[in-house]
Amino acid sequence: MIDVTQPGPDDTITDPACDTGGSPDMPYQLRVYELPLHTVEAVRRGDITVLDAVVEHLRDKLAAQSLQHPGKISEVLKLVTEKKVWYESAGWINQSFFQGRTSLNEKKLRSRYLEITQRRNKIAHDADLIDGDLEQRRSIDEASVNDAIDWIERTALAIAHVLDDQG
């Protein structure tokens, strides 16, 4: 892999087709994003633009990821923003849904999101069986299902709000 924005002494790229512009508005993780050498060569030949090369490489890299873990979600979001997305999302949920009456923080939000995805995985992959028992399933009721759906919707709305906020 070669970092097209920070070339080393032996691999300086002076071709304007490979210039990413170094925009200060571009998130750091995107400014230092690495592309395979064959892709850089395709850009230099004019077969593909830098933008198309990055998009194609990201699609290939991320297509197989489920992005269910908050840490993995954060890694991907760093490509489009330098904001502390989970921290700001927790604050937005506090204000928008609870009018500041709760103390939901980044850690609690990430933890709750992870609990929901882990329970989803137990249902999907382990038939929701209690560990070590092939006949007994974990209890589930309509209220807990609705609560999980509400949390996912709130979290998605909060993340979308944080990403859309220009401030």
PDB file of C-alpha atoms in Angstrom:
ATOM      1  CA  MET A   1       0.000   0.000   0.000  1.00  0.00           C
ATOM      2  CA  ILE A   2       1.128   3.523  -0.664  1.00  0.00           C
ATOM      3  CA  ASP A   3      -0.107   6.657   1.030  1.00  0.00           C
ATOM      4  CA  VAL A   4      -0.752   9.049  -1.858  1.00  0.00           C
ATOM      5  CA  THR A   5      -0.834  12.124   0.370  1.00  0.00           C
ATOM      6  CA  GLN A   6       2.387  11.509   2.305  1.00  0.00           C
ATOM      7  CA  PRO A   7       4.923  10.006  -0.118  1.00  0.00           C
ATOM      8  CA  GLY A   8       8.262   8.815   1.209  1.00  0.00           C
ATOM      9  CA  PRO A   9      11.620   9.990  -0.145  1.00  0.00           C
ATOM     10  CA  ASP A  10      11.815   7.244  -2.787  1.00  0.00           C
ATOM     11  CA  ASP A  11       8.225   7.306  -3.982  1.00  0.00           C
ATOM     12  CA  THR A  12       7.408  10.974  -4.495  1.00  0.00           C
ATOM     13  CA  ILE A  13       4.359  11.419  -6.669  1.00  0.00           C
ATOM     14  CA  THR A  14       4.443  14.639  -8.619  1.00  0.00           C
ATOM     15  CA  ASP A  15       1.742  13.742 -11.113  1.00  0.00           C
ATOM     16  CA  PRO A  16      -1.155  16.242 -10.757  1.00  0.00           C
ATOM     17  CA  ALA A  17      -3.626  13.395 -11.399  1.00  0.00           C
ATOM     18  CA  CYS A  18      -2.667  11.937  -8.007  1.00  0.00           C
ATOM     19  CA  ASP A  19      -2.950  15.210  -6.097  1.00  0.00           C
ATOM     20  CA  THR A  20      -5.706  14.976  -3.493  1.00  0.00           C
ATOM     21  CA  GLY A  21      -5.529  18.689  -2.874  1.00  0.00           C
ATOM     22  CA  GLY A  22      -4.706  18.275   0.804  1.00  0.00           C
ATOM     23  CA  SER A  23      -7.891  20.129   1.684  1.00  0.00           C
ATOM     24  CA  PRO A  24      -7.889  21.209   5.339  1.00  0.00           C
ATOM     25  CA  ASP A  25     -11.638  20.481   5.354  1.00  0.00           C
ATOM     26  CA  MET A  26     -10.944  16.836   4.535  1.00  0.00           C
ATOM     27  CA  PRO A  27     -10.915  14.589   7.637  1.00  0.00           C
ATOM     28  CA  TYR A  28      -7.436  13.434   8.614  1.00  0.00           C
ATOM     29  CA  GLN A  29      -8.208   9.730   8.065  1.00  0.00           C
ATOM     30  CA  LEU A  30      -9.252  10.472   4.501  1.00  0.00           C
ATOM     31  CA  ARG A  31      -6.233  12.719   3.861  1.00  0.00           C
ATOM     32  CA  VAL A  32      -3.894   9.853   4.770  1.00  0.00           C
ATOM     33  CA  TYR A  33      -5.986   7.078   3.221  1.00  0.00           C
ATOM     34  CA  GLU A  34      -3.826   4.504   1.485  1.00  0.00           C
ATOM     35  CA  LEU A  35      -4.472   3.029  -1.938  1.00  0.00           C
ATOM     36  CA  PRO A  36      -2.819  -0.029  -3.480  1.00  0.00           C
ATOM     37  CA  LEU A  37      -0.005   0.796  -5.901  1.00  0.00           C
ATOM     38  CA  HIS A  38      -1.904  -0.671  -8.894  1.00  0.00           C
ATOM     39  CA  THR A  39      -4.707   1.800  -8.168  1.00  0.00           C
ATOM     40  CA  VAL A  40      -2.275   4.715  -7.949  1.00  0.00           C
ATOM     41  CA  GLU A  41      -0.839   3.640 -11.308  1.00  0.00           C
ATOM     42  CA  ALA A  42      -4.366   3.533 -12.815  1.00  0.00           C
ATOM     43  CA  VAL A  43      -4.916   7.110 -11.572  1.00  0.00           C
ATOM     44  CA  ARG A  44      -1.601   8.234 -13.079  1.00  0.00           C
ATOM     45  CA  ARG A  45      -2.547   6.681 -16.430  1.00  0.00           C
ATOM     46  CA  GLY A  46      -5.880   8.500 -16.310  1.00  0.00           C
ATOM     47  CA  ASP A  47      -7.912   5.276 -16.240  1.00  0.00           C
ATOM     48  CA  ILE A  48      -9.704   6.405 -13.087  1.00  0.00           C
ATOM     49  CA  THR A  49      -9.981   9.584 -11.026  1.00  0.00           C
ATOM     50  CA  VAL A  50      -8.645   9.801  -7.471  1.00  0.00           C
ATOM     51  CA  LEU A  51     -12.204  10.175  -6.190  1.00  0.00           C
ATOM     52  CA  ASP A  52     -13.435   7.101  -8.064  1.00  0.00           C
ATOM     53  CA  ALA A  53     -10.378   5.124  -6.930  1.00  0.00           C
ATOM     54  CA  VAL A  54     -10.989   5.969  -3.278  1.00  0.00           C
ATOM     55  CA  VAL A  55     -14.719   5.208  -3.504  1.00  0.00           C
ATOM     56  CA  GLU A  56     -14.078   1.888  -5.248  1.00  0.00           C
ATOM     57  CA  HIS A  57     -11.414   0.882  -2.741  1.00  0.00           C
ATOM     58  CA  LEU A  58     -13.624   1.821   0.213  1.00  0.00           C
ATOM     59  CA  ARG A  59     -16.542  -0.166  -1.222  1.00  0.00           C
ATOM     60  CA  ASP A  60     -14.319  -3.213  -1.669  1.00  0.00           C
ATOM     61  CA  LYS A  61     -12.838  -2.840   1.812  1.00  0.00           C
ATOM     62  CA  LEU A  62     -16.103  -2.165   3.655  1.00  0.00           C
ATOM     63  CA  ALA A  63     -18.500  -4.426   1.733  1.00  0.00           C
ATOM     64  CA  ALA A  64     -17.803  -7.466   3.895  1.00  0.00           C
ATOM     65  CA  GLN A  65     -17.945  -5.625   7.227  1.00  0.00           C
ATOM     66  CA  SER A  66     -21.141  -5.761   9.254  1.00  0.00           C
ATOM     67  CA  LEU A  67     -20.340  -2.563  11.198  1.00  0.00           C
ATOM     68  CA  GLN A  68     -22.284  -3.690  14.246  1.00  0.00           C
ATOM     69  CA  HIS A  69     -19.639  -2.708  16.799  1.00  0.00           C
ATOM     70  CA  PRO A  70     -19.520   0.960  17.843  1.00  0.00           C
ATOM     71  CA  GLY A  71     -15.733   1.010  17.442  1.00  0.00           C
ATOM     72  CA  LYS A  72     -15.939  -0.191  13.840  1.00  0.00           C
ATOM     73  CA  ILE A  73     -18.644   2.374  13.116  1.00  0.00           C
ATOM     74  CA  SER A  74     -16.384   5.084  14.555  1.00  0.00           C
ATOM     75  CA  GLU A  75     -13.469   3.983  12.360  1.00  0.00           C
ATOM     76  CA  VAL A  76     -15.563   4.305   9.207  1.00  0.00           C
ATOM     77  CA  LEU A  77     -17.106   7.623  10.261  1.00  0.00           C
ATOM     78  CA  LYS A  78     -13.614   9.069  10.760  1.00  0.00           C
ATOM     79  CA  LEU A  79     -13.322   8.977   6.967  1.00  0.00           C
ATOM     80  CA  VAL A  80     -16.055  11.620   6.686  1.00  0.00           C
ATOM     81  CA  THR A  81     -15.805  13.601   9.921  1.00  0.00           C
ATOM     82  CA  GLU A  82     -13.453  14.384  12.758  1.00  0.00           C
ATOM     83  CA  LYS A  83     -16.337  14.867  15.173  1.00  0.00           C
ATOM     84  CA  LYS A  84     -16.690  12.666  18.235  1.00  0.00           C
ATOM     85  CA  VAL A  85     -19.831  11.090  16.827  1.00  0.00           C
ATOM     86  CA  TRP A  86     -20.834   8.878  19.774  1.00  0.00           C
ATOM     87  CA  TYR A  87     -20.151  11.657  22.293  1.00  0.00           C
ATOM     88  CA  GLU A  88     -22.145  14.236  20.340  1.00  0.00           C
ATOM     89  CA  SER A  89     -24.911  11.713  19.598  1.00  0.00           C
ATOM     90  CA  ALA A  90     -25.344  10.992  23.312  1.00  0.00           C
ATOM     91  CA  GLY A  91     -25.672  14.726  23.964  1.00  0.00           C
ATOM     92  CA  TRP A  92     -28.190  15.115  21.149  1.00  0.00           C
ATOM     93  CA  ILE A  93     -30.292  12.214  22.497  1.00  0.00           C
ATOM     94  CA  ASN A  94     -30.202  13.757  25.997  1.00  0.00           C
ATOM     95  CA  GLN A  95     -31.528  17.061  24.686  1.00  0.00           C
ATOM     96  CA  SER A  96     -33.902  15.847  21.961  1.00  0.00           C
ATOM     97  CA  PHE A  97     -35.572  12.908  23.683  1.00  0.00           C
ATOM     98  CA  PHE A  98     -35.043  13.511  27.386  1.00  0.00           C
ATOM     99  CA  GLN A  99     -34.865  17.351  27.525  1.00  0.00           C
ATOM    100  CA  GLY A 100     -31.606  17.112  29.476  1.00  0.00           C
ATOM    101  CA  ARG A 101     -33.147  15.057  32.298  1.00  0.00           C
ATOM    102  CA  THR A 102     -30.808  12.096  31.755  1.00  0.00           C
ATOM    103  CA  SER A 103     -27.067  11.629  31.892  1.00  0.00           C
ATOM    104  CA  LEU A 104     -26.630   9.449  28.824  1.00  0.00           C
ATOM    105  CA  ASN A 105     -22.992   9.661  27.833  1.00  0.00           C
ATOM    106  CA  GLU A 106     -20.849   8.209  25.069  1.00  0.00           C
ATOM    107  CA  LYS A 107     -19.932   5.108  27.072  1.00  0.00           C
ATOM    108  CA  LYS A 108     -23.551   4.329  27.991  1.00  0.00           C
ATOM    109  CA  LEU A 109     -24.754   4.895  24.416  1.00  0.00           C
ATOM    110  CA  ARG A 110     -22.073   2.648  22.937  1.00  0.00           C
ATOM    111  CA  SER A 111     -22.711   0.017  25.619  1.00  0.00           C
ATOM    112  CA  ARG A 112     -26.473  -0.039  24.999  1.00  0.00           C
ATOM    113  CA  TYR A 113     -25.946  -0.232  21.237  1.00  0.00           C
ATOM    114  CA  LEU A 114     -23.522  -3.128  21.718  1.00  0.00           C
ATOM    115  CA  GLU A 115     -25.980  -4.953  24.023  1.00  0.00           C
ATOM    116  CA  ILE A 116     -28.663  -4.725  21.349  1.00  0.00           C
ATOM    117  CA  THR A 117     -26.392  -5.985  18.567  1.00  0.00           C
ATOM    118  CA  GLN A 118     -25.114  -8.841  20.748  1.00  0.00           C
ATOM    119  CA  ARG A 119     -28.670  -9.907  21.544  1.00  0.00           C
ATOM    120  CA  ARG A 120     -29.514  -9.700  17.843  1.00  0.00           C
ATOM    121  CA  ASN A 121     -26.550 -11.960  17.087  1.00  0.00           C
ATOM    122  CA  LYS A 122     -27.639 -14.497  19.716  1.00  0.00           C
ATOM    123  CA  ILE A 123     -31.093 -14.620  18.132  1.00  0.00           C
ATOM    124  CA  ALA A 124     -29.759 -14.849  14.579  1.00  0.00           C
ATOM    125  CA  HIS A 125     -26.825 -17.208  15.113  1.00  0.00           C
ATOM    126  CA  ASP A 126     -27.586 -19.201  18.270  1.00  0.00           C
ATOM    127  CA  ALA A 127     -31.385 -19.479  17.988  1.00  0.00           C
ATOM    128  CA  ASP A 128     -31.445 -17.375  21.199  1.00  0.00           C
ATOM    129  CA  LEU A 129     -30.661 -20.487  23.254  1.00  0.00           C
ATOM    130  CA  ILE A 130     -29.356 -20.068  26.789  1.00  0.00           C
ATOM    131  CA  ASP A 131     -25.672 -20.986  26.867  1.00  0.00           C
ATOM    132  CA  GLY A 132     -25.195 -24.735  27.390  1.00  0.00           C
ATOM    133  CA  ASP A 133     -28.906 -25.553  27.091  1.00  0.00           C
ATOM    134  CA  LEU A 134     -30.203 -26.832  23.778  1.00  0.00           C
ATOM    135  CA  GLU A 135     -33.869 -26.486  24.743  1.00  0.00           C
ATOM    136  CA  GLN A 136     -34.253 -23.309  26.774  1.00  0.00           C
ATOM    137  CA  ARG A 137     -34.393 -19.918  25.082  1.00  0.00           C
ATOM    138  CA  ARG A 138     -33.873 -16.475  26.572  1.00  0.00           C
ATOM    139  CA  SER A 139     -37.062 -14.628  27.397  1.00  0.00           C
ATOM    140  CA  ILE A 140     -38.200 -11.854  25.086  1.00  0.00           C
ATOM    141  CA  ASP A 141     -41.296  -9.700  25.133  1.00  0.00           C
ATOM    142  CA  GLU A 142     -42.865  -6.996  23.005  1.00  0.00           C
ATOM    143  CA  ALA A 143     -41.747  -4.185  25.304  1.00  0.00           C
ATOM    144  CA  SER A 144     -38.058  -5.155  25.132  1.00  0.00           C
ATOM    145  CA  VAL A 145     -38.258  -5.502  21.344  1.00  0.00           C
ATOM    146  CA  ASN A 146     -39.879  -2.079  21.009  1.00  0.00           C
ATOM    147  CA  ASP A 147     -37.317  -0.580  23.384  1.00  0.00           C
ATOM    148  CA  ALA A 148     -34.445  -1.991  21.283  1.00  0.00           C
ATOM    149  CA  ILE A 149     -35.985  -0.647  18.076  1.00  0.00           C
ATOM    150  CA  ASP A 150     -36.485   2.775  19.686  1.00  0.00           C
ATOM    151  CA  TRP A 151     -32.829   2.838  20.801  1.00  0.00           C
ATOM    152  CA  ILE A 152     -31.599   1.945  17.335  1.00  0.00           C
ATOM    153  CA  GLU A 153     -33.799   4.621  15.758  1.00  0.00           C
ATOM    154  CA  ARG A 154     -32.670   7.258  18.287  1.00  0.00           C
ATOM    155  CA  THR A 155     -29.043   6.344  17.771  1.00  0.00           C
ATOM    156  CA  ALA A 156     -29.360   6.476  13.980  1.00  0.00           C
ATOM    157  CA  LEU A 157     -31.157   9.839  14.147  1.00  0.00           C
ATOM    158  CA  ALA A 158     -28.565  11.228  16.529  1.00  0.00           C
ATOM    159  CA  ILE A 159     -25.656  10.112  14.336  1.00  0.00           C
ATOM    160  CA  ALA A 160     -27.363  11.547  11.250  1.00  0.00           C
ATOM    161  CA  HIS A 161     -27.923  14.838  13.092  1.00  0.00           C
ATOM    162  CA  VAL A 162     -24.286  15.016  14.207  1.00  0.00           C
ATOM    163  CA  LEU A 163     -23.051  14.298  10.676  1.00  0.00           C
ATOM    164  CA  ASP A 164     -25.412  16.909   9.170  1.00  0.00           C
ATOM    165  CA  ASP A 165     -24.596  19.589  11.752  1.00  0.00           C
ATOM    166  CA  GLN A 166     -22.205  22.120  10.258  1.00  0.00           C
ATOM    167  CA  GLY A 167     -21.073  23.410  13.648  1.00  0.00           C
TER     168      GLY A 167
END
